[in-house]
């Protein structure tokens, strides 16, 4: 809607001011799921291009997955391992398996924003709502088990906001824990359910900006651990941005 577009345009105006000394040949702007699915994306993109001064590249889910994987691999010391990379976005989640390059890429239309709006929009967190969110996420993910299950990779890596936030919370409650284990993830779910309201999540260490979309993202990650038989997951600071670079 117009209000949402204006927030984005105001933000991009600030970016444009910072970019004014960057040669246009050195500038690339990509857009992902929101602008793949918005019915008025073209009208919005026309306004964005006037502000930024370069065309906006609306990339497919497959290309998004390829770039995410490329970014993650560049941030790891060894490229020899087969990796499963998971990136939970606002409206889509990417699942990629590969070694040096992405081999199997799936982009599912579930994300932390869309899932949270569907099940937790009024700010209440109940066990029954979480179970319904988890069931939906599992149903979306279960068909990936053949190509993205544990037999297909040596190491699982997660990236982007939801997964990084989960990792930081787990380390807060388990100092020295530098990865996400299934036991720690399930313990975090129980902590979340005891809070009952999104407004109370800050007491766990969830930022006020992340809290409204955190329960939905957590349900997606939990479902991925179950359906893809993940026991432990490393967390990367690299993702789409580094892949584009």
Short mmCIF file of C-alpha atoms in Angstrom, two decimals:
data_model
loop_
_atom_site.label_atom_id
_atom_site.label_comp_id
_atom_site.label_asym_id
_atom_site.label_seq_id
_atom_site.Cartn_x
_atom_site.Cartn_y
_atom_site.Cartn_z
CA UNK A 1 0.00 0.00 0.00
CA UNK A 2 1.03 3.64 -0.28
CA UNK A 3 2.15 3.90 3.34
CA UNK A 4 4.46 0.89 3.02
CA UNK A 5 5.83 2.14 -0.29
CA UNK A 6 6.56 5.56 1.19
CA UNK A 7 8.54 4.04 4.09
CA UNK A 8 10.68 2.16 1.58
CA UNK A 9 11.13 5.20 -0.66
CA UNK A 10 12.20 7.34 2.30
CA UNK A 11 14.76 4.70 3.26
CA UNK A 12 16.05 4.38 -0.30
CA UNK A 13 16.38 8.16 -0.56
CA UNK A 14 18.83 7.99 2.35
CA UNK A 15 20.73 5.20 0.59
CA UNK A 16 20.81 7.23 -2.63
CA UNK A 17 22.49 10.12 -0.81
CA UNK A 18 25.19 7.76 0.47
CA UNK A 19 25.67 6.30 -3.01
CA UNK A 20 25.96 9.54 -4.96
CA UNK A 21 29.75 9.23 -5.29
CA UNK A 22 29.65 5.59 -6.37
CA UNK A 23 29.92 5.11 -10.15
CA UNK A 24 26.68 3.70 -11.52
CA UNK A 25 28.61 0.88 -13.21
CA UNK A 26 29.62 -0.29 -9.70
CA UNK A 27 26.06 -0.33 -8.36
CA UNK A 28 23.65 -3.26 -8.43
CA UNK A 29 20.27 -3.38 -6.73
CA UNK A 30 18.34 -6.62 -6.40
CA UNK A 31 14.80 -7.21 -5.17
CA UNK A 32 13.42 -10.48 -3.84
CA UNK A 33 10.14 -12.10 -2.82
CA UNK A 34 8.10 -8.99 -1.95
CA UNK A 35 8.58 -7.55 -5.42
CA UNK A 36 8.21 -10.95 -7.08
CA UNK A 37 4.69 -11.20 -5.67
CA UNK A 38 3.33 -7.65 -5.19
CA UNK A 39 0.65 -6.88 -7.78
CA UNK A 40 1.75 -3.24 -8.04
CA UNK A 41 5.50 -3.98 -8.08
CA UNK A 42 6.04 -2.26 -11.45
CA UNK A 43 4.63 1.06 -10.24
CA UNK A 44 6.80 0.90 -7.12
CA UNK A 45 9.94 -0.04 -9.07
CA UNK A 46 9.47 2.91 -11.40
CA UNK A 47 9.55 5.24 -8.41
CA UNK A 48 12.56 3.46 -6.91
CA UNK A 49 14.60 3.70 -10.10
CA UNK A 50 14.09 7.46 -10.21
CA UNK A 51 15.57 7.69 -6.71
CA UNK A 52 18.45 5.23 -7.07
CA UNK A 53 19.27 5.97 -10.71
CA UNK A 54 19.83 2.37 -11.86
CA UNK A 55 17.48 -0.44 -12.92
CA UNK A 56 16.28 -2.76 -10.15
CA UNK A 57 16.88 -6.45 -10.79
CA UNK A 58 13.94 -8.53 -9.49
CA UNK A 59 15.64 -11.88 -9.10
CA UNK A 60 13.92 -15.27 -9.11
CA UNK A 61 13.85 -17.58 -6.11
CA UNK A 62 16.39 -19.80 -7.89
CA UNK A 63 18.78 -16.91 -8.45
CA UNK A 64 18.29 -15.72 -4.89
CA UNK A 65 19.25 -19.19 -3.66
CA UNK A 66 22.32 -19.29 -5.92
CA UNK A 67 23.55 -15.92 -4.66
CA UNK A 68 22.91 -16.79 -1.01
CA UNK A 69 24.91 -20.00 -1.39
CA UNK A 70 27.73 -18.15 -3.14
CA UNK A 71 27.89 -15.64 -0.29
CA UNK A 72 27.90 -18.31 2.41
CA UNK A 73 30.59 -20.40 0.69
CA UNK A 74 32.86 -17.35 0.37
CA UNK A 75 32.64 -16.93 4.13
CA UNK A 76 33.83 -20.46 4.96
CA UNK A 77 37.39 -21.71 5.01
CA UNK A 78 36.70 -24.98 3.21
CA UNK A 79 34.73 -25.36 -0.02
CA UNK A 80 35.18 -29.14 -0.04
CA UNK A 81 32.19 -29.93 2.18
CA UNK A 82 28.71 -30.57 0.85
CA UNK A 83 26.52 -27.97 2.52
CA UNK A 84 22.85 -27.41 3.13
CA UNK A 85 22.24 -23.66 3.39
CA UNK A 86 18.94 -22.30 4.74
CA UNK A 87 17.95 -18.64 4.56
CA UNK A 88 14.63 -17.61 6.14
CA UNK A 89 13.42 -14.34 4.65
CA UNK A 90 10.29 -12.32 5.20
CA UNK A 91 8.15 -13.96 2.53
CA UNK A 92 10.22 -16.87 1.27
CA UNK A 93 12.75 -19.39 2.57
CA UNK A 94 15.58 -20.74 0.43
CA UNK A 95 17.04 -24.25 0.76
CA UNK A 96 20.26 -24.87 -1.17
CA UNK A 97 22.57 -27.89 -1.35
CA UNK A 98 25.96 -27.78 -3.02
CA UNK A 99 29.70 -27.84 -2.62
CA UNK A 100 31.49 -24.99 -4.38
CA UNK A 101 28.38 -24.10 -6.35
CA UNK A 102 24.69 -24.49 -5.63
CA UNK A 103 23.36 -27.78 -7.04
CA UNK A 104 19.83 -28.05 -5.64
CA UNK A 105 17.86 -24.86 -5.00
CA UNK A 106 14.32 -24.60 -3.63
CA UNK A 107 12.52 -21.38 -2.74
CA UNK A 108 9.35 -21.88 -0.69
CA UNK A 109 6.66 -19.25 -0.14
CA UNK A 110 6.95 -19.29 3.64
CA UNK A 111 8.77 -16.59 5.57
CA UNK A 112 9.02 -15.10 9.04
CA UNK A 113 6.73 -12.17 8.19
CA UNK A 114 4.03 -14.10 6.34
CA UNK A 115 3.99 -16.92 8.92
CA UNK A 116 3.85 -14.54 11.89
CA UNK A 117 1.06 -12.50 10.30
CA UNK A 118 -0.92 -15.69 9.67
CA UNK A 119 -0.69 -17.15 13.17
CA UNK A 120 0.43 -14.42 15.62
CA UNK A 121 -0.92 -11.16 14.18
CA UNK A 122 -2.69 -10.11 17.39
CA UNK A 123 0.48 -10.49 19.47
CA UNK A 124 -0.62 -13.65 21.30
CA UNK A 125 1.53 -16.80 21.32
CA UNK A 126 -0.23 -20.04 22.30
CA UNK A 127 0.92 -23.63 22.00
CA UNK A 128 -1.95 -24.47 19.64
CA UNK A 129 -1.08 -21.56 17.32
CA UNK A 130 2.59 -22.49 17.32
CA UNK A 131 1.74 -26.13 16.58
CA UNK A 132 -0.42 -25.04 13.64
CA UNK A 133 2.42 -22.86 12.31
CA UNK A 134 4.86 -25.75 12.74
CA UNK A 135 2.50 -28.16 10.98
CA UNK A 136 2.09 -25.82 8.02
CA UNK A 137 5.86 -25.27 7.74
CA UNK A 138 6.50 -29.03 7.94
CA UNK A 139 3.95 -29.67 5.21
CA UNK A 140 5.71 -27.15 2.95
CA UNK A 141 9.19 -28.53 3.66
CA UNK A 142 8.61 -32.30 3.78
CA UNK A 143 8.86 -32.83 0.01
CA UNK A 144 12.47 -31.55 0.15
CA UNK A 145 13.69 -34.48 2.25
CA UNK A 146 14.85 -36.50 -0.77
CA UNK A 147 17.07 -33.80 -2.25
CA UNK A 148 17.91 -31.75 0.84
CA UNK A 149 17.83 -34.32 3.66
CA UNK A 150 20.79 -35.28 5.85
CA UNK A 151 22.10 -37.90 3.40
CA UNK A 152 22.74 -35.15 0.82
CA UNK A 153 25.11 -32.93 2.83
CA UNK A 154 27.94 -32.94 5.38
CA UNK A 155 27.21 -29.65 7.12
CA UNK A 156 24.12 -27.49 7.64
CA UNK A 157 24.52 -23.71 7.64
CA UNK A 158 21.89 -21.09 8.40
CA UNK A 159 21.98 -17.40 7.64
CA UNK A 160 20.03 -14.11 7.74
CA UNK A 161 17.95 -12.50 10.47
CA UNK A 162 15.81 -15.22 12.03
CA UNK A 163 18.56 -17.83 12.19
CA UNK A 164 21.20 -15.39 13.43
CA UNK A 165 18.77 -14.23 16.11
CA UNK A 166 18.07 -17.82 17.18
CA UNK A 167 21.82 -18.48 17.43
CA UNK A 168 22.41 -15.40 19.59
CA UNK A 169 19.59 -16.39 21.96
CA UNK A 170 20.89 -19.95 22.25
CA UNK A 171 24.36 -18.64 23.08
CA UNK A 172 22.82 -16.32 25.67
CA UNK A 173 21.22 -19.27 27.47
CA UNK A 174 24.08 -21.68 26.74
CA UNK A 175 27.35 -19.69 26.86
CA UNK A 176 29.97 -21.22 24.61
CA UNK A 177 27.37 -22.82 22.33
CA UNK A 178 28.45 -21.56 18.90
CA UNK A 179 25.88 -23.42 16.83
CA UNK A 180 22.19 -24.30 16.82
CA UNK A 181 21.50 -27.82 18.07
CA UNK A 182 18.10 -29.48 17.93
CA UNK A 183 17.93 -29.75 21.73
CA UNK A 184 18.78 -26.08 22.18
CA UNK A 185 16.27 -25.08 19.50
CA UNK A 186 13.47 -27.04 21.15
CA UNK A 187 14.37 -25.53 24.54
CA UNK A 188 14.10 -22.07 22.96
CA UNK A 189 10.66 -22.94 21.59
CA UNK A 190 9.52 -23.81 25.12
CA UNK A 191 10.89 -20.52 26.45
CA UNK A 192 8.97 -18.68 23.74
CA UNK A 193 5.71 -20.47 24.51
CA UNK A 194 5.98 -19.60 28.19
CA UNK A 195 6.07 -15.89 27.32
CA UNK A 196 2.61 -16.06 25.68
CA UNK A 197 2.82 -12.61 24.10
CA UNK A 198 5.11 -11.06 21.50
CA UNK A 199 5.52 -8.00 23.70
CA UNK A 200 7.17 -10.22 26.34
CA UNK A 201 9.84 -11.60 23.99
CA UNK A 202 12.25 -8.75 24.73
CA UNK A 203 12.78 -10.38 28.13
CA UNK A 204 14.29 -13.33 26.24
CA UNK A 205 16.62 -11.01 24.36
CA UNK A 206 14.59 -10.70 21.15
CA UNK A 207 14.87 -7.15 19.79
CA UNK A 208 11.71 -5.06 19.52
CA UNK A 209 12.16 -4.93 15.72
CA UNK A 210 12.52 -8.71 15.42
CA UNK A 211 9.86 -9.75 17.98
CA UNK A 212 6.73 -9.38 15.76
CA UNK A 213 8.13 -11.76 13.13
CA UNK A 214 10.16 -14.05 15.38
CA UNK A 215 7.59 -16.78 16.23
CA UNK A 216 6.83 -17.50 12.58
CA UNK A 217 10.52 -17.66 11.66
CA UNK A 218 11.25 -19.95 14.60
CA UNK A 219 8.49 -22.33 13.49
CA UNK A 220 10.01 -22.53 9.99
CA UNK A 221 13.47 -23.30 11.37
CA UNK A 222 12.04 -25.88 13.79
CA UNK A 223 10.18 -27.55 10.91
CA UNK A 224 13.35 -27.66 8.80
CA UNK A 225 15.26 -29.39 11.61
CA UNK A 226 12.54 -32.03 11.86
CA UNK A 227 11.85 -32.67 8.18
CA UNK A 228 15.46 -32.53 6.95
CA UNK A 229 16.85 -34.46 9.95
CA UNK A 230 19.18 -31.67 11.09
CA UNK A 231 20.90 -32.19 14.45
CA UNK A 232 23.22 -29.18 14.40
CA UNK A 233 23.57 -26.06 12.30
CA UNK A 234 26.42 -23.59 11.88
CA UNK A 235 25.50 -19.94 11.41
CA UNK A 236 27.01 -17.68 8.75
CA UNK A 237 27.33 -13.89 8.72
CA UNK A 238 27.33 -14.05 4.91
CA UNK A 239 24.25 -14.26 2.69
CA UNK A 240 22.61 -12.62 -0.33
CA UNK A 241 24.44 -9.30 -0.07
CA UNK A 242 27.86 -10.97 -0.15
CA UNK A 243 26.73 -13.22 -3.01
CA UNK A 244 25.73 -10.18 -5.05
CA UNK A 245 29.08 -8.52 -4.29
#
